[in-house]
mmCIF file of C-alpha atoms in Angstrom:
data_model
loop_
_atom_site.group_PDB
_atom_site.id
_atom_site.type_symbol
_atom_site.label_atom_id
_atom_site.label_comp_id
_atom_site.label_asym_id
_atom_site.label_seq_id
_atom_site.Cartn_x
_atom_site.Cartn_y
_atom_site.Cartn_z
ATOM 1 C CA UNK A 1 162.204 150.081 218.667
ATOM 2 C CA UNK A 2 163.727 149.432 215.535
ATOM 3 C CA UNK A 3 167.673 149.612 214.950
ATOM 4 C CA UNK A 4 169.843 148.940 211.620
ATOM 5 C CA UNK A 5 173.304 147.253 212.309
ATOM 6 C CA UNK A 6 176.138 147.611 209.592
ATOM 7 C CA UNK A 7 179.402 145.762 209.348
ATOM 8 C CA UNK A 8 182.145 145.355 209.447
ATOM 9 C CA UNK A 9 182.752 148.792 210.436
ATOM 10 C CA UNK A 10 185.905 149.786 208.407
ATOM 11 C CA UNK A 11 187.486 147.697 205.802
ATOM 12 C CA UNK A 12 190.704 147.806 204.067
ATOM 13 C CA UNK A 13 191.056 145.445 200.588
ATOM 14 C CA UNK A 14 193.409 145.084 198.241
ATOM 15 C CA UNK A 15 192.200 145.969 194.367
ATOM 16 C CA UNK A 16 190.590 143.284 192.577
ATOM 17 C CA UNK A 17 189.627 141.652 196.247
ATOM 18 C CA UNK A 18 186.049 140.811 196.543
ATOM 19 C CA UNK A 19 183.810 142.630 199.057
ATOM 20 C CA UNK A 20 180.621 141.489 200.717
ATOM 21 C CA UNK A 21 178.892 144.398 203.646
ATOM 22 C CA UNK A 22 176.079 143.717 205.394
ATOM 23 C CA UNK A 23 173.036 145.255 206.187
ATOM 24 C CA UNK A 24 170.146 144.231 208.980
ATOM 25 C CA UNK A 25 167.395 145.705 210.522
ATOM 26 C CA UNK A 26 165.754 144.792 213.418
ATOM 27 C CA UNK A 27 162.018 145.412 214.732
ATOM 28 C CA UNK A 28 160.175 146.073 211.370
ATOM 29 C CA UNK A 29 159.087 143.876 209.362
ATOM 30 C CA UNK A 30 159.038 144.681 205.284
ATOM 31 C CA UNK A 31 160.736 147.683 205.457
ATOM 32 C CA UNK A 32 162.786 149.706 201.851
ATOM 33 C CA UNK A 33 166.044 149.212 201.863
ATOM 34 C CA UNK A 34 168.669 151.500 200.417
ATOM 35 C CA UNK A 35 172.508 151.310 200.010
ATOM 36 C CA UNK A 36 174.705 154.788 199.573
ATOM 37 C CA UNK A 37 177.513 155.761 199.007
ATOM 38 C CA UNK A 38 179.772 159.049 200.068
ATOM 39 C CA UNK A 39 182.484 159.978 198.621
ATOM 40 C CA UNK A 40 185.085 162.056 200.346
ATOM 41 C CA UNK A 41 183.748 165.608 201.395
ATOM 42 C CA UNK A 42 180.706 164.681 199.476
ATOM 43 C CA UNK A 43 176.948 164.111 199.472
ATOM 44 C CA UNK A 44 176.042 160.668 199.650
ATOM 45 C CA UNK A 45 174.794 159.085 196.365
ATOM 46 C CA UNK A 46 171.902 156.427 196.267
ATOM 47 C CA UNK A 47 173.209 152.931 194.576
ATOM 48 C CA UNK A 48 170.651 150.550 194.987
ATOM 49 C CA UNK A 49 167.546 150.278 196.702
ATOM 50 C CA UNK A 50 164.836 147.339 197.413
ATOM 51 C CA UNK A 51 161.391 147.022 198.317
ATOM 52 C CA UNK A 52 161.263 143.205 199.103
ATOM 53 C CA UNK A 53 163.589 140.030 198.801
ATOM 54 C CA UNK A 54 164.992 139.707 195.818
ATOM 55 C CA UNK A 55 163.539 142.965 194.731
ATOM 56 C CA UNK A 56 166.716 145.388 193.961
ATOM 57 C CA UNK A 57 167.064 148.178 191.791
ATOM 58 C CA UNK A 58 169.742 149.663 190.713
ATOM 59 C CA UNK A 59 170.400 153.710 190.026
ATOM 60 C CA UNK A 60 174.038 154.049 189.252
ATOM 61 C CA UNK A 61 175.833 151.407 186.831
ATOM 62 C CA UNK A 62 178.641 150.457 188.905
ATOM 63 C CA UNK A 63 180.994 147.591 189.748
ATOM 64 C CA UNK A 64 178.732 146.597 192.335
ATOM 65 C CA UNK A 65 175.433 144.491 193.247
ATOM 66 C CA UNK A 66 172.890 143.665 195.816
ATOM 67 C CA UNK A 67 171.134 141.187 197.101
ATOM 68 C CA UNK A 68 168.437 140.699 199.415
ATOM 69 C CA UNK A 69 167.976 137.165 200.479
ATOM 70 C CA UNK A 70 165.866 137.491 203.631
ATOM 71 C CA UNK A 71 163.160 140.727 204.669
ATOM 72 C CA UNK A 72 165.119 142.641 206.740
ATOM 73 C CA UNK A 73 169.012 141.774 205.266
ATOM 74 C CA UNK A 74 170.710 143.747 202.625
ATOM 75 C CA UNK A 75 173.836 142.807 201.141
ATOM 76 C CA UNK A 76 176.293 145.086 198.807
ATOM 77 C CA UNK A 77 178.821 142.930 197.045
ATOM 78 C CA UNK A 78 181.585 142.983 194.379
ATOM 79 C CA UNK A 79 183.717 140.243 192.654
ATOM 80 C CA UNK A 80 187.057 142.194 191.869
ATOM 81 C CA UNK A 81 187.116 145.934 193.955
ATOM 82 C CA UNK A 82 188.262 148.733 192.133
ATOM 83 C CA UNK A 83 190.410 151.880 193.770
ATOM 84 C CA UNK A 84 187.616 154.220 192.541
ATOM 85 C CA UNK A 85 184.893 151.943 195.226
ATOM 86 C CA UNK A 86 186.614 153.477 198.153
ATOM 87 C CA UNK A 87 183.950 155.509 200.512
ATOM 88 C CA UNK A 88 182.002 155.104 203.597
ATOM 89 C CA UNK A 89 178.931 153.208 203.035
ATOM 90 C CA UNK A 90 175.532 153.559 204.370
ATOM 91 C CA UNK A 91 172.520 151.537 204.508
ATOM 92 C CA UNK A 92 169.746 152.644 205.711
ATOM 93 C CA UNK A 93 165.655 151.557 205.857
ATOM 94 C CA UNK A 94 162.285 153.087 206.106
ATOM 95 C CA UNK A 95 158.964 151.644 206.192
ATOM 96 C CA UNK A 96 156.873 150.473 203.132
ATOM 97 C CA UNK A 97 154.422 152.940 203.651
ATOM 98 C CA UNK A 98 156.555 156.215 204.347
ATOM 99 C CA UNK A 99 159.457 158.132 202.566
ATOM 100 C CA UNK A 100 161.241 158.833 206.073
ATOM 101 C CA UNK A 101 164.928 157.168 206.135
ATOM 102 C CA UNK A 102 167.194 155.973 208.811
ATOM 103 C CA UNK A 103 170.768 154.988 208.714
ATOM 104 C CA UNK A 104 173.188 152.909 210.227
ATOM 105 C CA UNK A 105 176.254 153.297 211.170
ATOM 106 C CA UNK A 106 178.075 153.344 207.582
ATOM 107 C CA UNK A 107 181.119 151.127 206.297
ATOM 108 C CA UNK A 108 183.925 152.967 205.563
ATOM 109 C CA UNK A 109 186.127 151.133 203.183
ATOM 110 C CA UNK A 110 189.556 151.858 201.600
ATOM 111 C CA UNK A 111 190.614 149.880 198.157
ATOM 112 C CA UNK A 112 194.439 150.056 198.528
ATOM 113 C CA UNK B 1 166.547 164.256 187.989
ATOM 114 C CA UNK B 2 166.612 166.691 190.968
ATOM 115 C CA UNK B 3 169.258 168.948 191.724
ATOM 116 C CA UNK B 4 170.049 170.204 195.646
ATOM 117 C CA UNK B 5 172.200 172.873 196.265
ATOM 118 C CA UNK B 6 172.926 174.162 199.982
ATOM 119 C CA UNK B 7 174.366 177.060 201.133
ATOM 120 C CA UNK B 8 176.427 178.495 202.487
ATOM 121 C CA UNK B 9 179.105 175.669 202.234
ATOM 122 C CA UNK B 10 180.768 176.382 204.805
ATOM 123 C CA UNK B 11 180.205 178.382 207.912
ATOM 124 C CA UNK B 12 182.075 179.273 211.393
ATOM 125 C CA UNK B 13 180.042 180.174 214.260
ATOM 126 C CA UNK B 14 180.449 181.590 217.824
ATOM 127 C CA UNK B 15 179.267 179.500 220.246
ATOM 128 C CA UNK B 16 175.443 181.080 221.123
ATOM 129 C CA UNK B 17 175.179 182.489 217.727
ATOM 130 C CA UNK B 18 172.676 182.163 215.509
ATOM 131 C CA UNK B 19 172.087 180.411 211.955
ATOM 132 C CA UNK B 20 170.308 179.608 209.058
ATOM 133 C CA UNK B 21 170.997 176.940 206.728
ATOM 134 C CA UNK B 22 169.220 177.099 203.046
ATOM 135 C CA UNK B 23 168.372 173.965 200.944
ATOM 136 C CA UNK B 24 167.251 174.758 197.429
ATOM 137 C CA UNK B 25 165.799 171.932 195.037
ATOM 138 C CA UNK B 26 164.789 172.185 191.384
ATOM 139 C CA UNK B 27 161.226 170.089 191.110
ATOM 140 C CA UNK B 28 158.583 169.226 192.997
ATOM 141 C CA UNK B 29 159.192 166.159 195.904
ATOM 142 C CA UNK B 30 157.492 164.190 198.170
ATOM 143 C CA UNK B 31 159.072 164.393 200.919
ATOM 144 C CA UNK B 32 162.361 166.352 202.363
ATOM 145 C CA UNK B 33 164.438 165.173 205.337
ATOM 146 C CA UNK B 34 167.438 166.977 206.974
ATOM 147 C CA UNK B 35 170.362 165.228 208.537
ATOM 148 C CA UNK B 36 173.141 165.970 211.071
ATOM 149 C CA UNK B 37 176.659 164.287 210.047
ATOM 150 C CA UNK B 38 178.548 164.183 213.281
ATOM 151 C CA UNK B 39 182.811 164.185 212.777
ATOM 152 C CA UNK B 40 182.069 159.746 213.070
ATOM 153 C CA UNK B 41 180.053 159.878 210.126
ATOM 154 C CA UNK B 42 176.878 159.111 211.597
ATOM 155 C CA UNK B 43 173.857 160.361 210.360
ATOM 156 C CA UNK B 44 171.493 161.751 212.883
ATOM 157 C CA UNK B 45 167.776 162.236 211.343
ATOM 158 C CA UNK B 46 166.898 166.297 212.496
ATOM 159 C CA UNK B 47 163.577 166.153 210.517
ATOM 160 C CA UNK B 48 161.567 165.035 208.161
ATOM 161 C CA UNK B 49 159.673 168.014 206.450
ATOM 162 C CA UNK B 50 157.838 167.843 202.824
ATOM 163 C CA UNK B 51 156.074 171.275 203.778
ATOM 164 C CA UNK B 52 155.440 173.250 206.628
ATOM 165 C CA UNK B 53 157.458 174.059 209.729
ATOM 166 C CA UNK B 54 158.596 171.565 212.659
ATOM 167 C CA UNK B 55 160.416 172.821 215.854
ATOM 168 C CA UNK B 56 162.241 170.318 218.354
ATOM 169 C CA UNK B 57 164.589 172.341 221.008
ATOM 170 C CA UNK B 58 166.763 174.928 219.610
ATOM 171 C CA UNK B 59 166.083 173.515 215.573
ATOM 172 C CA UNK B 60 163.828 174.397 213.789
ATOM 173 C CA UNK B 61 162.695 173.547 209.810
ATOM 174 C CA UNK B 62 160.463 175.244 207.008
ATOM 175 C CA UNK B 63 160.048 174.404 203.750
ATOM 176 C CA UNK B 64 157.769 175.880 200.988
ATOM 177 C CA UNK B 65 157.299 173.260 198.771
ATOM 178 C CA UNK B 66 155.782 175.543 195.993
ATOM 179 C CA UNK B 67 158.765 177.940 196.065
ATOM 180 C CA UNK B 68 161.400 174.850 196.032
ATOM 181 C CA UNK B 69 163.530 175.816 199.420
ATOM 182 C CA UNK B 70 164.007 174.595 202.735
ATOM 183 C CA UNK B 71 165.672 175.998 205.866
ATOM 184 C CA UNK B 72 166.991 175.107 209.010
ATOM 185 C CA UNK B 73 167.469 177.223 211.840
ATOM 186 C CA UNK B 74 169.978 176.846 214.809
ATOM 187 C CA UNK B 75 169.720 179.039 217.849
ATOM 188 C CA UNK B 76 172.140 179.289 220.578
ATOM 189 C CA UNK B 77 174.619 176.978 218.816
ATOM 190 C CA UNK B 78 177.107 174.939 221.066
ATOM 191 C CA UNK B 79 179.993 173.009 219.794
ATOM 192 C CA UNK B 80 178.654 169.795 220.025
ATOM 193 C CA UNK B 81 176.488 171.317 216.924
ATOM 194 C CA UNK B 82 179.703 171.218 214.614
ATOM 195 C CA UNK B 83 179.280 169.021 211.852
ATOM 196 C CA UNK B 84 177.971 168.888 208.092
ATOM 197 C CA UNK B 85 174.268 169.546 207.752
ATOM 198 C CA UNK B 86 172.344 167.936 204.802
ATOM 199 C CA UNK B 87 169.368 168.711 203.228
ATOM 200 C CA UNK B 88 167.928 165.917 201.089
ATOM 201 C CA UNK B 89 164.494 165.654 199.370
ATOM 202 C CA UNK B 90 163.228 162.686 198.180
ATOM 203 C CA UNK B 91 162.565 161.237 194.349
ATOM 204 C CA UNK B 92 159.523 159.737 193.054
ATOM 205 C CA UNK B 93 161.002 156.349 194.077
ATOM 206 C CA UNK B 94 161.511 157.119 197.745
ATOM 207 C CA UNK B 95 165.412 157.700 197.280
ATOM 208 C CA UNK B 96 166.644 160.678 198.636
ATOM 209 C CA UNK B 97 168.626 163.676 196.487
ATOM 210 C CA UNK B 98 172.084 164.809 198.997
ATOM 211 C CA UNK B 99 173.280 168.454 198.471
ATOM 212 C CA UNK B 100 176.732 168.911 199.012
ATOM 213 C CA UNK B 101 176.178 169.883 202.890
ATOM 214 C CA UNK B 102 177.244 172.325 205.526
ATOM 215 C CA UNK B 103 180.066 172.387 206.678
ATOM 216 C CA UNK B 104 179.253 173.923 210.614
ATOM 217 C CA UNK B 105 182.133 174.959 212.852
ATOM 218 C CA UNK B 106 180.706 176.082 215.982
ATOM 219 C CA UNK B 107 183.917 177.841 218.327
ATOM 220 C CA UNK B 108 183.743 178.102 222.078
#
């Protein structure tokens, strides 16, 4: 069966630290790959989504990136952290030939 | 782009009531999933449902893709049900649109 791992599980930083969370799913090969975002009390918001390595696009202009440098790893990084990046982060995957998402555990980070 | 709104926001039940939850979405999609956020922040797939209506124990989903709405129904609620309920249809790129949630309180 297939499972998605996140980590690290909760993060504190300071602002302008840099941030690197990872993303990896196991028993699927080729699967999408998406990285959210959820504000406080909010919805979650899609930031950046990939259908291959080294295939990322982006849907919110942001202080972040993403990088995929093997099938089934996803990586969201950012050079200097901002307070406003604070949230609980979510990766999650589906396979290439269906719209159905599943997500990890989330990343819930606090920019101090 | 698409726009989601859920209602009600927020909602306290009794435990072995009854709900409904109502998703509303302003274009056509390809695909609808709703999601269980338990107090961890986990979030539990319920189902995935572009049209028609799916049942697994005491859920249950419609949605009427030509009329834009979805709902989800909870029967005999327990308190291990508490939690915020999202609704989220999908775009043309396979990314999914959150509503706001609901916010479910279920009281023993």
């Amino acid at each position: 069966s297939q499972t998605i791992h996140q980590w690290p599980a909760t993060l504190v930083q300071p602002v302008g630290s840099p941030l690197s969370l990872e993303c990896t799913v196991e028993g699927t090969s080729n699967p999408n790959l998406y990285w959210y975002r959820q504000a406080a009390g909010r919805g979650l918001q899609l930031l950046f989504y990939s259908v291959g390595i080294g295939q990322i696009s982006s849907e919110v202009p942001q202080n972040l990136s993403a990088s995929r440098p093997q099938d089934r790893q996803f990586i969201l990084s950012s050079k200097k952290l901002l307070l406003s990046d604070s949230g609980f982060y979510l990766c999650a995957w589906s396979v290439s030939y269906s719209y159905e998402q599943y997500f990890g555990p989330g990343t819930r980070l606090t920019v101090t | 782009g698409i726009q989601v709104e859920q209602s009600p926001p927020d909602l306290i039940l009794q435990e072995g009531a009854n709900s409904t939850l109502r998703c509303n979405f302003s274009d056509s999609v390809n695909n609808l999933q709703w999601f269980h956020q338990n107090p961890w922040g986990q979030l539990i797939n319920l189902f995935y449902i572009p049209s028609g209506t799916k049942q697994n124990g005491r859920l249950s989903a419609t949605t009427v893709a030509t009329e834009r709405y979805s709902l989800l129904y909870i029967s005999s609620s327990q308190t291990t049900d508490s939690g915020v309920y999202f609704c989220a249809p999908g775009g043309s790129q396979g990314n999914l649109i959150f509503g706001k949630g609901t916010k479910l309180s279920v009281k023993p």
